[in-house]
Coordinates of C-alpha atoms and ligand atoms in Angstrom, one line a residue:
X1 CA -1.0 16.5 5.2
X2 CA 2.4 17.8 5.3
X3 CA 4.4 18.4 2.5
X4 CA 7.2 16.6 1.3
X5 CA 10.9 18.1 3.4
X6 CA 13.1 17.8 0.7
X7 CA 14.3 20.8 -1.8
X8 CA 16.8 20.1 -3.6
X9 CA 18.8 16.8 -3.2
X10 CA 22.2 16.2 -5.3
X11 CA 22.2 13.9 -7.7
X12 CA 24.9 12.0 -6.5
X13 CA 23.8 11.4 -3.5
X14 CA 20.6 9.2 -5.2
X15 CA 22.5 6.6 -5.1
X16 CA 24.1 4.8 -1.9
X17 CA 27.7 3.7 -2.0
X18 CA 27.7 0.1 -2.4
X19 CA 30.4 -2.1 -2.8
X20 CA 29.7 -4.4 -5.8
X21 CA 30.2 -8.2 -4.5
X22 CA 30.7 -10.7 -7.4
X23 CA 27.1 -11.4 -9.1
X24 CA 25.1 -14.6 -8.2
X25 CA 22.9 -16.1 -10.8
X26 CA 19.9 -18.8 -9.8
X27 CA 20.6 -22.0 -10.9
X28 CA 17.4 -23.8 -11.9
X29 CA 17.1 -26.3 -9.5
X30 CA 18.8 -25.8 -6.6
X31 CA 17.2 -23.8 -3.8
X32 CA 19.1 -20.8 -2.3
X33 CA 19.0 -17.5 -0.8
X34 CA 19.8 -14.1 -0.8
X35 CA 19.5 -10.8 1.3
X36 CA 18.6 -7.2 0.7
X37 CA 17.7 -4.1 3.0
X38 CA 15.1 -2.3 3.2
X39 CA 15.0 1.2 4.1
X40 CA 12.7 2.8 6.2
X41 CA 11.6 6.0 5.0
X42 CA 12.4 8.0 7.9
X43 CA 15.4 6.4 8.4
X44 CA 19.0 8.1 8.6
X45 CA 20.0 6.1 5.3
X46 CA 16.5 7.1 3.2
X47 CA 16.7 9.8 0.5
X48 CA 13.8 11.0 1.9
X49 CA 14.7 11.4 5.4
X50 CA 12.9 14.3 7.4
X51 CA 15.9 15.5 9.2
X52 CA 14.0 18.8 10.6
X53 CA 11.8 16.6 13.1
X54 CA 12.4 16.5 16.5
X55 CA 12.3 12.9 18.3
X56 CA 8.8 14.0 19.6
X57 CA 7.6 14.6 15.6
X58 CA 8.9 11.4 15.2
X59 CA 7.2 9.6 17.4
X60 CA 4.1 11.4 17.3
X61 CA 4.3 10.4 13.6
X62 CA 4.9 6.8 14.5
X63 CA 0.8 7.2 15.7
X64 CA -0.4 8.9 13.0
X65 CA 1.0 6.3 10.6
X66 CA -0.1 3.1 12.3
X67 CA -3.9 4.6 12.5
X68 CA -3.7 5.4 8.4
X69 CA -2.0 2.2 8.0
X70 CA -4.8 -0.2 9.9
X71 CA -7.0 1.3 8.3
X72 CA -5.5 0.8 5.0
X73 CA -4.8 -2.7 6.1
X74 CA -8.1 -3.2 7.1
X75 CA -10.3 -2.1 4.1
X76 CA -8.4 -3.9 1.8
X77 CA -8.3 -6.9 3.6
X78 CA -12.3 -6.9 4.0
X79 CA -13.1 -5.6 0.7
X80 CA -11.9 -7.3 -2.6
X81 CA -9.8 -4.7 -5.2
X82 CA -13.2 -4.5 -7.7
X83 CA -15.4 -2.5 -5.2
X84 CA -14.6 0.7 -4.7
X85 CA -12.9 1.6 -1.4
X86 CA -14.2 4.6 0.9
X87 CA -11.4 7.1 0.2
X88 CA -11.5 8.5 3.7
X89 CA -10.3 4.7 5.4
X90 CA -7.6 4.9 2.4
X91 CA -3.9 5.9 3.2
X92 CA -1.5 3.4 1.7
X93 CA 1.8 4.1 2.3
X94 CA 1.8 6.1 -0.8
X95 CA 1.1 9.8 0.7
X96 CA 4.6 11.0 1.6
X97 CA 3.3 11.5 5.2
X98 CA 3.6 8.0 5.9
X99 CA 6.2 5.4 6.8
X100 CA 7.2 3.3 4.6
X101 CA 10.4 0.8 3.5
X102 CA 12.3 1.8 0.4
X103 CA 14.5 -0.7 -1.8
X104 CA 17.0 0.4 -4.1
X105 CA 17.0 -1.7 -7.6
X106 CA 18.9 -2.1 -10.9
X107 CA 16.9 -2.8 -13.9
X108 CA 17.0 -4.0 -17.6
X109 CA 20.5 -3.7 -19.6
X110 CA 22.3 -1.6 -19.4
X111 CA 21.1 -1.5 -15.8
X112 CA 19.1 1.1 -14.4
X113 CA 18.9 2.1 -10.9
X114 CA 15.1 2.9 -9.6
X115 CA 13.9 3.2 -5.8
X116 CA 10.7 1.3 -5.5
X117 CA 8.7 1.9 -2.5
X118 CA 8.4 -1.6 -0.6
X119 CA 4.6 -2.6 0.0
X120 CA 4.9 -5.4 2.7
X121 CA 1.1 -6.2 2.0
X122 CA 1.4 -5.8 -1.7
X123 CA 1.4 -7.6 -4.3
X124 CA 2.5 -6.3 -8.4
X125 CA 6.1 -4.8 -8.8
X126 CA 5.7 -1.6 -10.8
X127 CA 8.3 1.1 -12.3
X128 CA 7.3 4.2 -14.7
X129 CA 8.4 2.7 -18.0
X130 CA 9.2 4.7 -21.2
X131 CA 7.7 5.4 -23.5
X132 CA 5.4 6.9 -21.2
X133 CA 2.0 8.2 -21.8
X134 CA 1.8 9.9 -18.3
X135 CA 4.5 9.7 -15.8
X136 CA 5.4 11.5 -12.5
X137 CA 8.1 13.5 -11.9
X138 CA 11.4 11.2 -11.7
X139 CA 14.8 12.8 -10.3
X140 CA 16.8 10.5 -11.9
X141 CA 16.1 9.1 -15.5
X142 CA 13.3 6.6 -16.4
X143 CA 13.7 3.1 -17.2
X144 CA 13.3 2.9 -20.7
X145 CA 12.1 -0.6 -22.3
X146 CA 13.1 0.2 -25.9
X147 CA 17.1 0.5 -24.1
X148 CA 17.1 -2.5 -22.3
X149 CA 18.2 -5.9 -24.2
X150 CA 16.8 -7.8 -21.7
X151 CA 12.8 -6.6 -22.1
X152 CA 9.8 -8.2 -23.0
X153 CA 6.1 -8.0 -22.5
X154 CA 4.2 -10.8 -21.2
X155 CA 1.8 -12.4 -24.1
X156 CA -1.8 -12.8 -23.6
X157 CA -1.1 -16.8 -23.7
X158 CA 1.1 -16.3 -20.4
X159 CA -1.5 -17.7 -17.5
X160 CA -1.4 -14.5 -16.0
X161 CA -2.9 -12.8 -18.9
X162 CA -5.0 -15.5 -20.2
X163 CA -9.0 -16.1 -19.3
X164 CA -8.4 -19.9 -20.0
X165 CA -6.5 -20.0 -16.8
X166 CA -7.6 -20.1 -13.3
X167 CA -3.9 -17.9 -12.4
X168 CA -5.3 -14.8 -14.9
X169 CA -4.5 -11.5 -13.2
X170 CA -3.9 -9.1 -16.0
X171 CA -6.4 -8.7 -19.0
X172 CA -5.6 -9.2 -22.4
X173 CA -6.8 -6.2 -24.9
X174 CA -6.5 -5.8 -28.4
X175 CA -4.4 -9.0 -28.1
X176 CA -2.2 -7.0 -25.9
X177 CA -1.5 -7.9 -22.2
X178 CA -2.3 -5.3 -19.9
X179 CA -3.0 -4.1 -16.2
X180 CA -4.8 -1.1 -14.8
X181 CA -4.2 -0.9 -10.6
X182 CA -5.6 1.3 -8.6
X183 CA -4.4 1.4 -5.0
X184 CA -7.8 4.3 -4.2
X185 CA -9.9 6.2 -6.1
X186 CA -7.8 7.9 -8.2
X187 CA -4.8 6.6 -8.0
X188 CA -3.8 4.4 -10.7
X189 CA -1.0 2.8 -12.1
X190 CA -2.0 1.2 -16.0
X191 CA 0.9 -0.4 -17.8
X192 CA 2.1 -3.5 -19.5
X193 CA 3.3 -6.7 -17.4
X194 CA 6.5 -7.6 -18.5
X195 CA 9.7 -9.2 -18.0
X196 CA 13.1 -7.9 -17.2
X197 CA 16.3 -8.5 -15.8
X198 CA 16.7 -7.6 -11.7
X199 CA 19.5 -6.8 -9.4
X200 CA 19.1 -6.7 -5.6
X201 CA 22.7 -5.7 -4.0
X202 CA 23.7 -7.6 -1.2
X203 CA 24.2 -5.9 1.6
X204 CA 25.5 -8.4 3.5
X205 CA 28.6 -9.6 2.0
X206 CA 27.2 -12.5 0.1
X207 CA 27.0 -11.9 -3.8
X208 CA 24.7 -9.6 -5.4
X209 CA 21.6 -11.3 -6.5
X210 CA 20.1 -11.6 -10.2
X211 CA 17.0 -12.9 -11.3
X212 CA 16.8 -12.3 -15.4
X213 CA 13.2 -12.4 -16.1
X214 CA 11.0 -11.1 -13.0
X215 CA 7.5 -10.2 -14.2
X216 CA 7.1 -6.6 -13.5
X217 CA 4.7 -3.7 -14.6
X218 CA 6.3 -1.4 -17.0
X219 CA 3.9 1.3 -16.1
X220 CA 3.4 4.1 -18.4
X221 CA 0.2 5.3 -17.5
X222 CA 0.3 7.1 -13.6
X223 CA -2.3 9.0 -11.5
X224 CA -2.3 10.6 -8.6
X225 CA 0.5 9.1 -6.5
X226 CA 1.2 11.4 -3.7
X227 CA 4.9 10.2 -3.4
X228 CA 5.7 11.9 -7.0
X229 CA 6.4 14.9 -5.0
X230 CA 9.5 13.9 -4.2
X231 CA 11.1 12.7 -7.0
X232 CA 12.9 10.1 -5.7
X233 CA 10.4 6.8 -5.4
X234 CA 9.7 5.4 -9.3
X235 CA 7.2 2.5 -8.1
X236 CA 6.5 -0.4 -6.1
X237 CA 7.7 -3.4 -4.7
X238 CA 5.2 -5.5 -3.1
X239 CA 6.3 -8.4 -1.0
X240 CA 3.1 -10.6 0.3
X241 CA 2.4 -14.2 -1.7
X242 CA 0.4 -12.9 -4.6
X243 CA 1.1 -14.5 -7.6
X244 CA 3.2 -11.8 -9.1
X245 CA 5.0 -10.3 -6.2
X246 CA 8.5 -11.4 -5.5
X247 CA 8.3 -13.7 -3.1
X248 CA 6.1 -16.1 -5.0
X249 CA 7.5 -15.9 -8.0
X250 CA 11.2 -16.5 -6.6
X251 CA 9.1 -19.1 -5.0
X252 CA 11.0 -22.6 -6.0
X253 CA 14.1 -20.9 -5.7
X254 CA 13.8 -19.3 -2.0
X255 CA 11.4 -23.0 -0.9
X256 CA 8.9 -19.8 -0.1
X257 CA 10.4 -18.5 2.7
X258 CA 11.8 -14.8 3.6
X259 CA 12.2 -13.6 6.8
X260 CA 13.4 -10.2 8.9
X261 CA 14.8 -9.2 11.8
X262 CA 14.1 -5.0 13.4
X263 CA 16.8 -4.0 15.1
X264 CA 15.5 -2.0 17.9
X265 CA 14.5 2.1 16.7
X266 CA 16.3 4.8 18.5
X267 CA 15.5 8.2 18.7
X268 CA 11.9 7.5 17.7
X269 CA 13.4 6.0 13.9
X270 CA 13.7 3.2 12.5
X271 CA 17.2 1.2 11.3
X272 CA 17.2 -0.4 7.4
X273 CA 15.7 -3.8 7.2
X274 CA 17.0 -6.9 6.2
X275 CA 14.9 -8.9 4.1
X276 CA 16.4 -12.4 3.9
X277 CA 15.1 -15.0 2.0
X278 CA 15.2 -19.1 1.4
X279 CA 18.9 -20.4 2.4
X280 CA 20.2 -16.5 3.7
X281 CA 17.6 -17.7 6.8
X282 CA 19.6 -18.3 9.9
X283 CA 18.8 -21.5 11.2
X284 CA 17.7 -21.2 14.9
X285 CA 18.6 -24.8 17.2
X286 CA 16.1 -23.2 20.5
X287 CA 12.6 -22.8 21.0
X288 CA 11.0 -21.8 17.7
X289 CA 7.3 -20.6 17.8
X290 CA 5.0 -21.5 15.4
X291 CA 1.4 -20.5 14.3
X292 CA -0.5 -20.8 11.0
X293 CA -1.6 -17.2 9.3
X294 CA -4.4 -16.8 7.6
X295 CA -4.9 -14.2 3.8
X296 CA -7.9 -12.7 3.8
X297 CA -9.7 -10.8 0.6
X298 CA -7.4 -10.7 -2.0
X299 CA -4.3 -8.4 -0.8
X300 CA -2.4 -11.1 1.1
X301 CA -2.1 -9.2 4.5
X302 CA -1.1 -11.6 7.2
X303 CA -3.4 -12.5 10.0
X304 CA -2.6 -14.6 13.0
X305 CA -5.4 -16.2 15.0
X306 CA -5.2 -14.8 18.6
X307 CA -7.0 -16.1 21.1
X308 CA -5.7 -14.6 24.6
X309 CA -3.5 -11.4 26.0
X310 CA -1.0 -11.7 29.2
X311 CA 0.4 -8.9 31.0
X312 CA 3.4 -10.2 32.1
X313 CA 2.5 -13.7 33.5
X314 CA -1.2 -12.9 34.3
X315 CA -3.5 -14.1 31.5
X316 CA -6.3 -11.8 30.5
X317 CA -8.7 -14.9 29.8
X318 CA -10.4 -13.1 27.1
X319 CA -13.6 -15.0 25.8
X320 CA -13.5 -17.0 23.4
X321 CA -14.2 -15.6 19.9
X322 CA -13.3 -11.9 20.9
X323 CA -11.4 -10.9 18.0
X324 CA -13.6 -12.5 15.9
X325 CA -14.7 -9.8 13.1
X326 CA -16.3 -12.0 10.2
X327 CA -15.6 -15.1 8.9
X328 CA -12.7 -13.7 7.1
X329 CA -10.6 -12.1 10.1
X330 CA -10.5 -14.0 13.2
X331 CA -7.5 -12.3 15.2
X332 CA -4.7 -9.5 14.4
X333 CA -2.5 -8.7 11.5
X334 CA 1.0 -9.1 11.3
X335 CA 2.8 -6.3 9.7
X336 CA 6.2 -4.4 9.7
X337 CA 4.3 -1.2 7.3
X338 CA 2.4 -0.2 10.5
X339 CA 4.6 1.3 13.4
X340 CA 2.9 0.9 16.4
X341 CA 0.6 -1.9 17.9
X342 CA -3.4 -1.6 18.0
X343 CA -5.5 -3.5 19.2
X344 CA -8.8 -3.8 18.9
X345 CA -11.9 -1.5 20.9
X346 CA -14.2 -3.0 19.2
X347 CA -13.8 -6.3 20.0
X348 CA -16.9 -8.7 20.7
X349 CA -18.2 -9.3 23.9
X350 CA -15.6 -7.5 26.1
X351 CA -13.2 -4.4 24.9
X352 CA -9.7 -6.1 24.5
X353 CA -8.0 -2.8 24.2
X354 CA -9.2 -2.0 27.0
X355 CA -8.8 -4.7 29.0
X356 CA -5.5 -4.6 28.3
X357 CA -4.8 -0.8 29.0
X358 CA -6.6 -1.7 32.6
X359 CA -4.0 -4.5 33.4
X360 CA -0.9 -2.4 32.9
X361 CA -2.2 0.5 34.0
X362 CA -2.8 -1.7 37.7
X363 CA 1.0 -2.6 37.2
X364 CA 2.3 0.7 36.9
X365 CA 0.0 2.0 39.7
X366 CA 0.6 -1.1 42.1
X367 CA 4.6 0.2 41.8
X368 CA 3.9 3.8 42.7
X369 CA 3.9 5.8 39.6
X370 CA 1.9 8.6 38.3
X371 CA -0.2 9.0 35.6
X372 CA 0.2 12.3 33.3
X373 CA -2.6 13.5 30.6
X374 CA -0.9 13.7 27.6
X375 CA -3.7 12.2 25.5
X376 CA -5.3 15.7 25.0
X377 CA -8.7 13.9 23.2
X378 CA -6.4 13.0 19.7
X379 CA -6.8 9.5 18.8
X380 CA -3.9 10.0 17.5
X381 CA -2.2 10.0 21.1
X382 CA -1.0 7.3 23.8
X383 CA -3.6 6.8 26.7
X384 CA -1.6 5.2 29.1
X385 CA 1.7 7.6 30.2
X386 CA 3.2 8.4 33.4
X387 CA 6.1 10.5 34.8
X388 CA 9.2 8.6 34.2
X389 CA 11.2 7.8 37.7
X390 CA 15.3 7.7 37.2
X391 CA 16.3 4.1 37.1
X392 CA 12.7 3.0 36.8
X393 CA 12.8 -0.5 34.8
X394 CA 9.8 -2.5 36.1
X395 CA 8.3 -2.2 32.8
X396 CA 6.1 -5.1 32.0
X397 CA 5.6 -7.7 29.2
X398 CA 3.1 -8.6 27.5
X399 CA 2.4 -12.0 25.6
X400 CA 0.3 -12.2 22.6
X401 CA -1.4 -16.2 23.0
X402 CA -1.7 -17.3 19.2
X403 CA -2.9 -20.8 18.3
X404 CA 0.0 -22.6 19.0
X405 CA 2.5 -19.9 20.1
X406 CA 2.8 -17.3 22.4
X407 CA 4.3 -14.2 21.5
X408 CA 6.5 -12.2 24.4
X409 CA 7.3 -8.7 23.9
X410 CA 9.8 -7.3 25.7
X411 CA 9.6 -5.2 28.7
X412 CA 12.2 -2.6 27.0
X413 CA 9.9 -2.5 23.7
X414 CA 6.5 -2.2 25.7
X415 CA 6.7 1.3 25.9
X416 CA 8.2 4.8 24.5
X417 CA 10.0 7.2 26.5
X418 CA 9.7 11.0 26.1
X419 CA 13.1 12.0 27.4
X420 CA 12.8 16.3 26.9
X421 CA 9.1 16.2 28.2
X422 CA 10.1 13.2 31.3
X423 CA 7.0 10.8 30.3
X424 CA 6.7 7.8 28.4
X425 CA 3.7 6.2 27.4
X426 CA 2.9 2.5 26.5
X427 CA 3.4 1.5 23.0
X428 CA -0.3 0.1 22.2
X429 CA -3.0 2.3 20.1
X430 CA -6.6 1.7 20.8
X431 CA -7.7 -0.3 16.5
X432 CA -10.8 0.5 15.2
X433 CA -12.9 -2.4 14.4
X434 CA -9.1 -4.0 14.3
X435 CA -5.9 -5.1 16.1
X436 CA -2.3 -5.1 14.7
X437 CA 1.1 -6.3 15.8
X438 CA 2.9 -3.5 14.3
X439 CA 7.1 -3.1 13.9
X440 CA 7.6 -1.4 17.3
X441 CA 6.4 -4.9 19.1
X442 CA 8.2 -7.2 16.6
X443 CA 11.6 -5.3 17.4
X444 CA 14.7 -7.8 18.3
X445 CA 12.3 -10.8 17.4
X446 CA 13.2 -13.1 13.9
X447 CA 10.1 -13.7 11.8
X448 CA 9.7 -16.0 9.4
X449 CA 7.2 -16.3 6.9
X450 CA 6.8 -19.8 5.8
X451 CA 4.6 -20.0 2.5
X452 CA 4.7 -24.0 2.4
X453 CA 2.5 -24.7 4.9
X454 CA 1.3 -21.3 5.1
X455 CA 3.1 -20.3 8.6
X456 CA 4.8 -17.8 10.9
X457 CA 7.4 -18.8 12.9
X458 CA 9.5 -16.2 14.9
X459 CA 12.0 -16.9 18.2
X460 CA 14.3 -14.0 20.1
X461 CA 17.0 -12.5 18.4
X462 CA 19.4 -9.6 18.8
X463 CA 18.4 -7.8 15.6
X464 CA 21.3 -4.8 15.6
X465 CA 23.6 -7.4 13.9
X466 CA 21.2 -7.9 11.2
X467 CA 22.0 -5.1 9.3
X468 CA 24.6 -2.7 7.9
X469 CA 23.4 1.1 8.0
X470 CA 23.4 1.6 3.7
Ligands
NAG1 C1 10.8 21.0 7.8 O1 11.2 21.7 6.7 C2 10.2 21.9 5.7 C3 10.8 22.6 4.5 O2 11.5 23.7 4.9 C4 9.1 22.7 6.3 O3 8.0 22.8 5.4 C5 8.5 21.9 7.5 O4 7.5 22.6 8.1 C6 9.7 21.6 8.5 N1 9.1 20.8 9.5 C7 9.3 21.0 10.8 C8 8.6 20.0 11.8 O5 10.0 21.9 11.2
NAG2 C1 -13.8 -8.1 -11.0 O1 -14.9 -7.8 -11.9 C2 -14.8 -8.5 -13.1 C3 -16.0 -8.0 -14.0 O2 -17.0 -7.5 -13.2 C4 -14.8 -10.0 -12.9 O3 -14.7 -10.7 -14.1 C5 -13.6 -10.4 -12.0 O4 -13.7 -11.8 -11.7 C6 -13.6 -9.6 -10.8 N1 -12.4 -9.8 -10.0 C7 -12.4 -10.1 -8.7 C8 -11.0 -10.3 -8.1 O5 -13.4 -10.2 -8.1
NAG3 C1 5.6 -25.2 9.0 O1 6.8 -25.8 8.5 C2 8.0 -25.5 9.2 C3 9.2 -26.1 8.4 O2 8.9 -26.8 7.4 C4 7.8 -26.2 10.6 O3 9.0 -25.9 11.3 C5 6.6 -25.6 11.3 O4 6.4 -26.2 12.5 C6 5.4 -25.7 10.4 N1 4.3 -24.8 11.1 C7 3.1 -25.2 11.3 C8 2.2 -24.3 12.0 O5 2.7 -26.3 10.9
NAG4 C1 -19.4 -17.7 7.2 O1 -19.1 -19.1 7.3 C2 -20.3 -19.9 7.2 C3 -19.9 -21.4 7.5 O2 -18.6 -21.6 7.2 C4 -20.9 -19.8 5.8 O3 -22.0 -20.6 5.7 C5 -21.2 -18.3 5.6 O4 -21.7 -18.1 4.2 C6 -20.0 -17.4 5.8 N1 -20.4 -16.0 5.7 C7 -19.7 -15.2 5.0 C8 -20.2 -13.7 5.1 O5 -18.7 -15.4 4.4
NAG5 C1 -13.1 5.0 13.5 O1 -14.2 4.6 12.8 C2 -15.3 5.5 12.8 C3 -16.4 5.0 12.0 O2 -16.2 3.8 11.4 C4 -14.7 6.8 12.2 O3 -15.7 7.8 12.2 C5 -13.5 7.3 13.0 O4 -13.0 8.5 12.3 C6 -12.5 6.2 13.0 N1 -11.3 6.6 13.8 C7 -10.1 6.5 13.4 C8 -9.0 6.9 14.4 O5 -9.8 6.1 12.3

């Protein structure tokens, strides 16, 4: 694990120039939207940018992240957050090695600005909180509760915190309210769930958006997070439907619905992310593709049933049950947090990855080009590269057949070139013991997650005029 590229970092350049658009408060009742980005960490725009890689680091990266992440995604989704998780399959995007989305956020009042590293499968939102008992080093100061007008702590008679009620979450001590999280062995995060005032800032011209009593962990208690070495992250945002992430408790306001749109990476990075939610959700008059998901265990990743792969038009007529794991996962995760594509080896009956290697391997033969080793025995490498041809574009698709959708990737997205060393290589990872659609295959496509009837829906788009660089 490398350590973190960042020595010293001015102050004032912790905080991005935003233009402050007149404030927008929810009204009760009426549903409406609003927008924010996201920013990748490696990203031009992230404070945490590694500008000392090369495109090739980059990319090579973009491998070692998606295996850490689906296996992060994996464990959790198959275990439930009271047994203990084997450390080894455990990287959430926590470790400053890893890719992950960052959100900038004003707190309390007086406001307080705080990055929170954005968990797309998580669920609590968590800052270090003073007073603290044991926090991690901050490069900017710590929210303080005692300063803000706008605090308080969730009582034990909330639902949340009560054993009466079938919503309990948190436990109640000593008549107190309380959480203790641990994300692995280790690493925890013990605090007191509260409620505060939050600002997102609209990046998109409309106003900024308020909500003035988000439940939140005002965490004063912190082990072992890996991303303390830089100074810059002070918790997390986590964005699936738990009870007490944002999404669901925005829920009546945004008709439980957020969506994004990746504007295609170049140079092996990604660009900030738009997170749009409720009425800020373009509404689309063409073909739009829809397909239940599925939560499994208790951390609210997304899975999607799939049931058959096509290289371009040719279906791969994979039996029947093939990505069937357990009863609880059934098909492939959806998720932005893991770079690259994998798909199952693993699979029952035949080997999907495989299989699916094999057919655009024949395509890439059948038009004359040839194949180069570059796979040197990692896992962490691509299998299937060749010697890029000048002009060559015959680069295939390849549509992921969901219950009720199918699911094109496009040709320019299906694989990634190595321009200094003349290859590329397709953009799929062999899973182990799992398959996941990761951001590099969901570029220039909307998705929307629809938590009514418990849905994904996604069509084309051209993403690059989604977002503003930050
Ligand atoms: C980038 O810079 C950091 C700090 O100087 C160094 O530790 C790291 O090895 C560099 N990475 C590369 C790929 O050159
Ligand atoms: C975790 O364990 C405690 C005590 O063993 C139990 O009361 C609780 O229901 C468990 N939570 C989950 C999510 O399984
Ligand atoms: C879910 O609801 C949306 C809008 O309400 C609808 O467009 C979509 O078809 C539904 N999806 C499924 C899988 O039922
Ligand atoms: C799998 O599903 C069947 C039928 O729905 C059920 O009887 C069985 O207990 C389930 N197994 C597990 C491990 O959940
Ligand atoms: C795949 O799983 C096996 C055993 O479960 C493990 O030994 C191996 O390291 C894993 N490989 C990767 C790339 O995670």
């Amino acid at each position: 694990m490398s350590s973190l590229m960042i020595q010293s970092f001015p102050v004032a350049a912790l905080f991005f120039c935003l233009v402050i658009f007149s404030e927008f408060h929810f009204s009760a009742s009426k549903p409406s939207g609003f927008s924010f980005n996201l920013i990748p960490r490696d990203s031009p725009g992230s404070p945490l940018y590694p500008g000392n890689l090369t495109r090739f680091e980059r990319i090579q990266r973009f491998a070692k992240f998606s295996h850490a992440r689906a296996n992060y995604v994996t464990s959790v989704s198959t275990t439930t957050r009271n047994l203990t998780l084997n450390p080894d399959n455990i990287f959430l995007g926590i470790i400053p090695d890893h890719w992950y989305y960052i959100v900038a956020v004003e707190i309390g009042t007086p406001a307080r600005q705080v990055y929170l590293m954005v968990d797309t499968g998580g669920d609590q939102i968590w800052t270090q909180c003073e007073p603290c008992k044991t926090c991690f080093r901050q490069l900017y100061p710590l929210y303080n509760s005692q300063a803000s007008s706008s605090y308080r702590k969730l009582t034990c008679d909330h639902p949340f915190c009560s054993s009466l009620s079938p919503d309990m979450i948190y436990l109640c001590t000593n008549g107190e309210c309380v959480y203790s999280r641990e994300y692995f062995p280790g690493s925890v995060t013990r605090g007191v769930p509260s409620l505060e005032s939050f600002k997102f800032h609209n990046f998109n011209g409309g106003p900024d958006f308020i909500s003035p009593s988000l439940i939140f962990g005002c965490s004063n208690d912190n082990h072992n997070f890996k991303f303390s070495e830089s100074g810059m992250i002070s918790g997390i945002m986590g964005l699936n439907l738990s009870p007490d992430s944002l999404v669901s408790q925005l829920a009546d306001h945004i008709n439980r619905r957020y969506s994004y749109c990746m504007a295609p990476f170049s140079e092996g990075t990604a660009y900030p992310l738009t997170l749009r939610f409720g009425e800020d959700i373009p509404s689309h008059t063409g073909n739009v593709q829809t397909t239940h998901f599925f939560v499994v265990g208790d951390h609210y990743f997304f899975m999607l049933n799939l049931l058959d792969i096509s290289v371009n038009s040719n279906r791969l007529n994979l039996p029947p049950g093939v990505f069937q794991r357990s009863n609880s996962t059934l098909g492939i995760f959806i998720d932005s947090g893991t770079p690259i594509t994998l798909i199952d080896q693993r699979t029952n009956i035949v080997n999907a990855y495989e299989l699916v290697i094999l057919a655009l391997q024949i395509h890439y033969d059948t038009l004359g080009l040839v194949r180069t080793a570059h796979s040197s025995g990692s896992e962490e490498n691509y299998e299937l590269c060749y010697n890029d041809k000048p002009d060559f574009q015959q680069h295939p698709t390849i549509t992921y057949h969901f219950q009720g959708a199918d699911y094109t990737v496009d040709s320019k997205f299906m694989t990634i070139r190595f321009g200094e060393q003349g290859y590329f290589c397709v953009s799929i990872l062999p899973g182990n013991g799992s398959s996941v659609l990761g951001a590099y295959h969901q570029q220039n496509m909307r998705i929307i997650y629809d938590g009514n009837n418990n849905s994904i829906q996604f069509y084309p788009e051209n993403c690059a005029g989604d977002h503003t660089i930050g």
